[in-house]
mmCIF file of C-alpha atoms in Angstrom:
data_model
loop_
_atom_site.group_PDB
_atom_site.id
_atom_site.type_symbol
_atom_site.label_atom_id
_atom_site.label_comp_id
_atom_site.label_asym_id
_atom_site.label_seq_id
_atom_site.Cartn_x
_atom_site.Cartn_y
_atom_site.Cartn_z
ATOM 1 C CA MET G 1 6.805 -17.687 -1.231
ATOM 2 C CA PRO G 2 7.257 -15.267 1.675
ATOM 3 C CA GLU G 3 6.829 -11.661 0.628
ATOM 4 C CA ARG G 4 10.057 -9.690 0.213
ATOM 5 C CA TYR G 5 11.016 -6.252 -1.066
ATOM 6 C CA MET G 6 12.971 -7.605 -4.016
ATOM 7 C CA PRO G 7 15.007 -4.521 -5.066
ATOM 8 C CA GLY G 8 16.647 -4.231 -1.655
ATOM 9 C CA TYR G 9 18.354 -1.122 -0.263
ATOM 10 C CA THR G 10 21.841 -1.053 -1.738
ATOM 11 C CA PRO G 11 23.290 2.362 -2.765
ATOM 12 C CA PRO G 12 22.235 2.089 -6.446
ATOM 13 C CA ILE G 13 18.679 1.218 -5.440
ATOM 14 C CA VAL G 14 18.421 4.009 -2.873
ATOM 15 C CA SER G 15 19.879 6.474 -5.382
ATOM 16 C CA PHE G 16 17.208 5.397 -7.872
ATOM 17 C CA MET G 17 14.438 6.012 -5.319
ATOM 18 C CA THR G 18 15.700 9.369 -4.054
ATOM 19 C CA ARG G 19 15.333 10.849 -7.544
ATOM 20 C CA ARG G 20 11.563 10.731 -7.148
ATOM 21 C CA SER G 21 9.437 13.690 -6.156
ATOM 22 C CA ALA G 22 5.751 14.457 -5.741
ATOM 23 C CA GLU G 23 5.857 16.675 -8.814
ATOM 24 C CA THR G 24 7.157 13.844 -11.016
ATOM 25 C CA HIS G 25 5.722 10.721 -9.398
ATOM 26 C CA ALA G 26 2.486 11.903 -7.768
ATOM 27 C CA ALA G 27 1.395 14.341 -10.487
ATOM 28 C CA PHE G 28 -1.766 12.310 -11.159
ATOM 29 C CA PHE G 29 -2.825 12.752 -7.506
ATOM 30 C CA LEU G 30 -1.732 16.294 -6.673
ATOM 31 C CA PRO G 31 -4.810 18.001 -8.218
ATOM 32 C CA GLN G 32 -6.973 16.054 -5.768
ATOM 33 C CA LEU G 33 -5.199 17.443 -2.702
ATOM 34 C CA LYS G 34 -6.218 20.537 -0.755
ATOM 35 C CA PRO G 35 -4.636 22.517 2.102
ATOM 36 C CA GLY G 36 -5.603 21.154 5.494
ATOM 37 C CA MET G 37 -6.009 17.524 4.432
ATOM 38 C CA ARG G 38 -4.528 14.814 6.624
ATOM 39 C CA LEU G 39 -2.617 12.408 4.390
ATOM 40 C CA LEU G 40 -0.912 9.046 4.829
ATOM 41 C CA ASP G 41 1.955 7.985 2.540
ATOM 42 C CA CYS G 42 2.312 4.182 2.570
ATOM 43 C CA GLY G 43 5.713 2.849 1.621
ATOM 44 C CA CYS G 44 7.266 6.307 1.839
ATOM 45 C CA GLY G 45 10.871 5.111 1.477
ATOM 46 C CA PRO G 46 13.382 7.976 1.777
ATOM 47 C CA GLY G 47 10.564 10.549 1.917
ATOM 48 C CA THR G 48 11.295 12.502 -1.250
ATOM 49 C CA ILE G 49 7.677 12.207 -2.413
ATOM 50 C CA SER G 50 6.279 12.677 1.099
ATOM 51 C CA ARG G 51 7.850 16.130 1.373
ATOM 52 C CA GLY G 52 6.097 17.316 -1.773
ATOM 53 C CA LEU G 53 2.778 15.953 -0.536
ATOM 54 C CA ALA G 54 3.277 17.761 2.768
ATOM 55 C CA ALA G 55 3.825 21.020 0.928
ATOM 56 C CA ARG G 56 0.583 20.526 -1.008
ATOM 57 C CA VAL G 57 -1.682 19.823 2.021
ATOM 58 C CA ALA G 58 -0.035 22.189 4.550
ATOM 59 C CA PRO G 59 -1.001 23.019 7.227
ATOM 60 C CA GLY G 60 -2.514 19.537 7.163
ATOM 61 C CA GLU G 61 -0.412 16.683 8.518
ATOM 62 C CA VAL G 62 1.359 14.041 6.442
ATOM 63 C CA ILE G 63 2.544 10.769 7.967
ATOM 64 C CA GLY G 64 4.931 8.576 6.013
ATOM 65 C CA VAL G 65 5.063 4.890 6.913
ATOM 66 C CA ASP G 66 7.506 2.223 5.808
ATOM 67 C CA VAL G 67 8.611 -1.159 7.139
ATOM 68 C CA GLU G 68 12.296 -0.522 6.470
ATOM 69 C CA VAL G 69 14.119 1.219 9.322
ATOM 70 C CA SER G 70 17.039 2.355 7.161
ATOM 71 C CA GLN G 71 14.679 4.192 4.814
ATOM 72 C CA LEU G 72 12.926 5.924 7.687
ATOM 73 C CA GLU G 73 16.238 7.022 9.152
ATOM 74 C CA LEU G 74 17.242 8.467 5.785
ATOM 75 C CA ALA G 75 13.905 10.272 5.508
ATOM 76 C CA ARG G 76 14.091 11.738 9.016
ATOM 77 C CA GLN G 77 17.628 13.049 8.507
ATOM 78 C CA ASP G 78 16.719 15.229 5.531
ATOM 79 C CA PRO G 79 16.866 18.910 6.560
ATOM 80 C CA ALA G 80 14.172 19.693 3.966
ATOM 81 C CA ASN G 81 11.474 17.987 6.041
ATOM 82 C CA PRO G 82 8.651 20.437 6.786
ATOM 83 C CA SER G 83 7.074 20.726 10.227
ATOM 84 C CA ASN G 84 3.838 19.044 9.129
ATOM 85 C CA LEU G 85 5.574 15.792 8.123
ATOM 86 C CA ARG G 86 6.571 12.870 10.328
ATOM 87 C CA TYR G 87 7.565 9.250 9.773
ATOM 88 C CA ILE G 88 6.756 6.057 11.629
ATOM 89 C CA GLN G 89 7.545 2.393 11.081
ATOM 90 C CA ALA G 90 4.529 0.405 9.962
ATOM 91 C CA GLY G 91 3.369 -2.004 7.272
ATOM 92 C CA VAL G 92 0.420 -1.451 4.986
ATOM 93 C CA TYR G 93 -1.331 -4.626 6.122
ATOM 94 C CA GLU G 94 -1.609 -3.380 9.727
ATOM 95 C CA LEU G 95 -1.660 0.394 9.862
ATOM 96 C CA PRO G 96 -1.442 1.718 13.453
ATOM 97 C CA PHE G 97 -4.355 4.125 13.092
ATOM 98 C CA LEU G 98 -8.018 4.239 14.022
ATOM 99 C CA ASN G 99 -10.776 3.943 11.481
ATOM 100 C CA ALA G 100 -11.472 6.997 9.317
ATOM 101 C CA GLU G 101 -8.425 9.044 10.388
ATOM 102 C CA PHE G 102 -7.266 10.327 6.990
ATOM 103 C CA ASP G 103 -8.634 12.453 4.179
ATOM 104 C CA ALA G 104 -6.250 10.899 1.660
ATOM 105 C CA VAL G 105 -3.825 7.991 1.336
ATOM 106 C CA PHE G 106 -1.054 7.812 -1.239
ATOM 107 C CA SER G 107 1.209 4.920 -2.167
ATOM 108 C CA HIS G 108 3.869 4.843 -4.858
ATOM 109 C CA ALA G 109 5.780 1.761 -6.045
ATOM 110 C CA LEU G 110 4.480 -0.444 -3.244
ATOM 111 C CA PHE G 111 1.635 -2.583 -4.553
ATOM 112 C CA GLU G 112 3.790 -4.361 -7.131
ATOM 113 C CA HIS G 113 5.692 -5.907 -4.215
ATOM 114 C CA LEU G 114 2.669 -7.128 -2.270
ATOM 115 C CA ALA G 115 1.457 -10.722 -2.200
ATOM 116 C CA GLU G 116 -1.960 -9.581 -0.916
ATOM 117 C CA PRO G 117 -2.746 -6.273 -2.642
ATOM 118 C CA VAL G 118 -6.500 -6.392 -2.010
ATOM 119 C CA ARG G 119 -5.898 -6.892 1.710
ATOM 120 C CA ALA G 120 -3.613 -3.831 1.664
ATOM 121 C CA ALA G 121 -6.240 -1.788 -0.189
ATOM 122 C CA GLN G 122 -8.875 -2.822 2.360
ATOM 123 C CA GLU G 123 -6.633 -1.624 5.183
ATOM 124 C CA ILE G 124 -6.142 1.689 3.404
ATOM 125 C CA ARG G 125 -9.911 2.005 3.016
ATOM 126 C CA ARG G 126 -10.329 1.366 6.755
ATOM 127 C CA VAL G 127 -8.207 4.366 7.759
ATOM 128 C CA LEU G 128 -9.815 6.693 5.195
ATOM 129 C CA LYS G 129 -12.765 8.883 6.053
ATOM 130 C CA PRO G 130 -15.976 8.183 4.112
ATOM 131 C CA GLY G 131 -15.448 9.714 0.706
ATOM 132 C CA GLY G 132 -11.717 9.968 1.310
ATOM 133 C CA LEU G 133 -9.250 9.672 -1.558
ATOM 134 C CA VAL G 134 -6.693 7.029 -2.394
ATOM 135 C CA GLY G 135 -3.936 7.418 -4.983
ATOM 136 C CA LEU G 136 -1.876 4.398 -6.008
ATOM 137 C CA CYS G 137 0.900 4.200 -8.562
ATOM 138 C CA SER G 138 2.667 1.054 -9.784
ATOM 139 C CA PRO G 139 4.696 0.112 -12.852
ATOM 140 C CA ASP G 140 3.635 -2.354 -15.528
ATOM 141 C CA TRP G 141 6.629 -4.185 -16.934
ATOM 142 C CA ASP G 142 4.668 -5.334 -19.987
ATOM 143 C CA GLY G 143 4.799 -1.716 -21.151
ATOM 144 C CA PHE G 144 8.508 -1.095 -20.532
ATOM 145 C CA ILE G 145 10.657 -0.114 -23.517
ATOM 146 C CA PHE G 146 14.350 -0.956 -23.871
ATOM 147 C CA ALA G 147 16.091 0.467 -26.942
ATOM 148 C CA PRO G 148 17.915 -0.410 -29.014
ATOM 149 C CA HIS G 149 16.791 -4.021 -29.063
ATOM 150 C CA ASP G 150 19.212 -6.367 -27.314
ATOM 151 C CA PRO G 151 18.193 -9.959 -26.501
ATOM 152 C CA GLU G 152 20.530 -10.133 -23.501
ATOM 153 C CA VAL G 153 19.213 -6.888 -21.986
ATOM 154 C CA GLU G 154 15.656 -8.118 -22.438
ATOM 155 C CA ALA G 155 16.652 -11.456 -20.884
ATOM 156 C CA ALA G 156 17.992 -9.515 -17.899
ATOM 157 C CA ALA G 157 14.640 -7.723 -17.558
ATOM 158 C CA LYS G 158 12.792 -11.048 -17.715
ATOM 159 C CA LEU G 159 15.031 -12.466 -15.005
ATOM 160 C CA PHE G 160 14.347 -9.410 -12.840
ATOM 161 C CA ARG G 161 10.601 -9.985 -13.299
ATOM 162 C CA ARG G 162 10.950 -13.655 -12.429
ATOM 163 C CA LEU G 163 12.778 -12.792 -9.221
ATOM 164 C CA GLN G 164 10.177 -10.240 -8.153
ATOM 165 C CA GLU G 165 7.203 -12.473 -8.868
ATOM 166 C CA ALA G 166 8.785 -15.449 -7.096
ATOM 167 C CA GLN G 167 9.041 -13.311 -3.974
ATOM 168 C CA GLY G 168 5.393 -12.330 -3.796
ATOM 169 C CA GLY G 169 5.286 -9.390 -6.212
ATOM 170 C CA ASN G 170 3.456 -8.706 -9.469
ATOM 171 C CA THR G 171 5.336 -7.001 -12.310
ATOM 172 C CA ALA G 172 2.053 -6.276 -14.130
ATOM 173 C CA ALA G 173 0.593 -4.546 -11.085
ATOM 174 C CA GLY G 174 -0.115 -1.261 -12.868
ATOM 175 C CA ARG G 175 -2.993 -2.574 -14.954
ATOM 176 C CA LYS G 176 -4.467 -4.391 -11.954
ATOM 177 C CA LEU G 177 -4.706 -1.426 -9.569
ATOM 178 C CA GLY G 178 -8.271 -0.614 -10.575
ATOM 179 C CA THR G 179 -9.435 -4.187 -10.113
ATOM 180 C CA TRP G 180 -7.775 -4.444 -6.717
ATOM 181 C CA LEU G 181 -9.368 -1.188 -5.564
ATOM 182 C CA GLU G 182 -12.796 -2.310 -6.741
ATOM 183 C CA GLU G 183 -12.445 -5.621 -4.898
ATOM 184 C CA ALA G 184 -11.496 -3.650 -1.762
ATOM 185 C CA GLY G 185 -14.720 -1.631 -1.958
ATOM 186 C CA PHE G 186 -13.548 1.643 -3.494
ATOM 187 C CA LYS G 187 -15.725 3.687 -5.865
ATOM 188 C CA ASN G 188 -15.266 6.199 -8.679
ATOM 189 C CA ILE G 189 -12.035 4.579 -9.827
ATOM 190 C CA LYS G 190 -10.059 6.416 -12.479
ATOM 191 C CA LEU G 191 -6.857 5.166 -14.092
ATOM 192 C CA SER G 192 -4.158 7.019 -15.988
ATOM 193 C CA ALA G 193 -0.758 6.110 -17.373
ATOM 194 C CA ARG G 194 2.520 7.773 -18.266
ATOM 195 C CA TYR G 195 6.066 6.964 -19.276
ATOM 196 C CA GLU G 196 9.143 7.912 -17.306
ATOM 197 C CA CYS G 197 12.421 8.104 -19.235
ATOM 198 C CA PRO G 198 15.476 8.498 -16.984
ATOM 199 C CA ASP G 199 18.063 10.878 -18.419
ATOM 200 C CA ASP G 200 20.899 8.660 -17.290
ATOM 201 C CA LEU G 201 20.666 5.036 -18.435
ATOM 202 C CA ALA G 202 23.372 4.161 -15.906
ATOM 203 C CA VAL G 203 20.797 4.640 -13.135
ATOM 204 C CA MET G 204 18.616 1.833 -14.458
ATOM 205 C CA GLY G 205 21.636 -0.188 -15.555
ATOM 206 C CA SER G 206 23.066 -0.086 -12.039
ATOM 207 C CA PHE G 207 19.624 -0.964 -10.645
ATOM 208 C CA LEU G 208 19.327 -4.065 -12.826
ATOM 209 C CA CYS G 209 22.922 -5.212 -12.392
ATOM 210 C CA ASP G 210 22.870 -4.745 -8.629
ATOM 211 C CA ARG G 211 19.850 -7.032 -8.324
ATOM 212 C CA LEU G 212 20.941 -9.597 -10.884
ATOM 213 C CA LYS G 213 24.331 -10.019 -9.221
ATOM 214 C CA ARG G 214 22.455 -11.320 -6.205
ATOM 215 C CA ALA G 215 20.378 -13.777 -8.289
ATOM 216 C CA PRO G 216 22.624 -16.773 -7.488
ATOM 217 C CA GLN G 217 21.739 -16.260 -3.823
ATOM 218 C CA GLN G 218 18.103 -17.174 -4.525
ATOM 219 C CA ASP G 219 18.481 -20.935 -4.232
ATOM 220 C CA ASP G 220 15.907 -20.804 -1.425
ATOM 221 C CA VAL G 221 13.414 -19.476 -3.970
ATOM 222 C CA PHE G 222 14.154 -21.526 -7.088
ATOM 223 C CA GLY G 223 16.199 -24.461 -5.868
ATOM 224 C CA ARG G 224 19.913 -25.164 -5.953
ATOM 225 C CA GLY G 225 21.647 -24.527 -9.266
ATOM 226 C CA TRP G 226 18.767 -22.647 -10.901
ATOM 227 C CA THR G 227 21.054 -19.989 -12.383
ATOM 228 C CA ASP G 228 23.414 -20.452 -15.304
ATOM 229 C CA PRO G 229 26.540 -18.418 -14.419
ATOM 230 C CA GLU G 230 27.537 -17.970 -18.052
ATOM 231 C CA SER G 231 24.097 -16.691 -19.086
ATOM 232 C CA LEU G 232 24.002 -14.359 -16.111
ATOM 233 C CA GLN G 233 27.419 -12.960 -16.993
ATOM 234 C CA ARG G 234 26.303 -12.292 -20.575
ATOM 235 C CA MET G 235 23.272 -10.419 -19.283
ATOM 236 C CA LEU G 236 25.363 -8.276 -16.949
ATOM 237 C CA GLN G 237 27.843 -7.433 -19.681
ATOM 238 C CA ALA G 238 25.035 -6.538 -22.090
ATOM 239 C CA VAL G 239 23.346 -4.247 -19.548
ATOM 240 C CA GLN G 240 26.657 -2.560 -18.734
ATOM 241 C CA ALA G 241 27.268 -1.939 -22.453
ATOM 242 C CA TRP G 242 23.686 -0.772 -23.057
ATOM 243 C CA GLU G 243 23.788 1.812 -20.267
ATOM 244 C CA LYS G 244 26.710 3.553 -21.984
ATOM 245 C CA ARG G 245 25.001 3.901 -25.369
ATOM 246 C CA SER G 246 24.215 7.392 -26.619
ATOM 247 C CA ASP G 247 21.239 6.027 -28.599
ATOM 248 C CA GLY G 248 19.768 4.100 -25.669
ATOM 249 C CA LEU G 249 16.322 4.472 -24.165
ATOM 250 C CA PHE G 250 14.606 3.086 -21.112
ATOM 251 C CA ALA G 251 10.942 3.967 -20.666
ATOM 252 C CA LEU G 252 9.066 2.890 -17.547
ATOM 253 C CA ALA G 253 5.288 2.534 -17.816
ATOM 254 C CA TRP G 254 3.527 3.827 -14.693
ATOM 255 C CA VAL G 255 -0.190 3.470 -13.973
ATOM 256 C CA GLY G 256 -1.910 5.782 -11.513
ATOM 257 C CA ALA G 257 -5.236 5.009 -9.851
ATOM 258 C CA VAL G 258 -7.465 7.427 -7.936
ATOM 259 C CA ALA G 259 -10.605 6.320 -6.109
ATOM 260 C CA HIS G 260 -13.000 7.226 -3.255
ATOM 261 C CA ALA G 261 -13.607 5.236 -0.097
#
């Protein structure tokens, strides 16, 4: 199927993304960065991580790239943008830069949406200087934890995974980052993992419900009538009840990969 960014850019999704920062979501990569480095952030979204990266490598330049115009506009409008950070529209498969332009390339929550991750990693390697650093981070849904156990909530998560994978993504991308980097020619690959537990379950609940409500529109992916309206309604109701629980937990498993070109 044609590759699509499955989560979309509705307010709940954008709110979910803007909670990210370099300190929380690039912590595995920050120790590798030094002042003066030139860094590329692929799939920068609203720029909340890019700004932290720019602070770490200043006075070096950081360029954030994304294919989505609305995200770039949001990033550019933030008054917190430092002078060494700029944003341009570009996709990771065809980066508008010469060979060996960057000391480091970072990408968070992008590779799980790519139909050709090795091709993307090869393009990143092209723009890196010899010995340059790459840092990738993607989730692995096989490690996610929903508590307490609820069959309908877990069914909703499975439906979300099915939607993402049908549109070119890979919900087990985290564990595959090292393999993809090796196939792209990178060396000295090191993997790490962590859990993220949002304080507010409503953030993830809104994220899931927002996407699942659009599931019936995916007839072009699965064929007419693929959804069962009653089952979908039960899932939505279960997620909405789960997000209000005081004893609830959602833990996202993130895998970080660092390697040298």
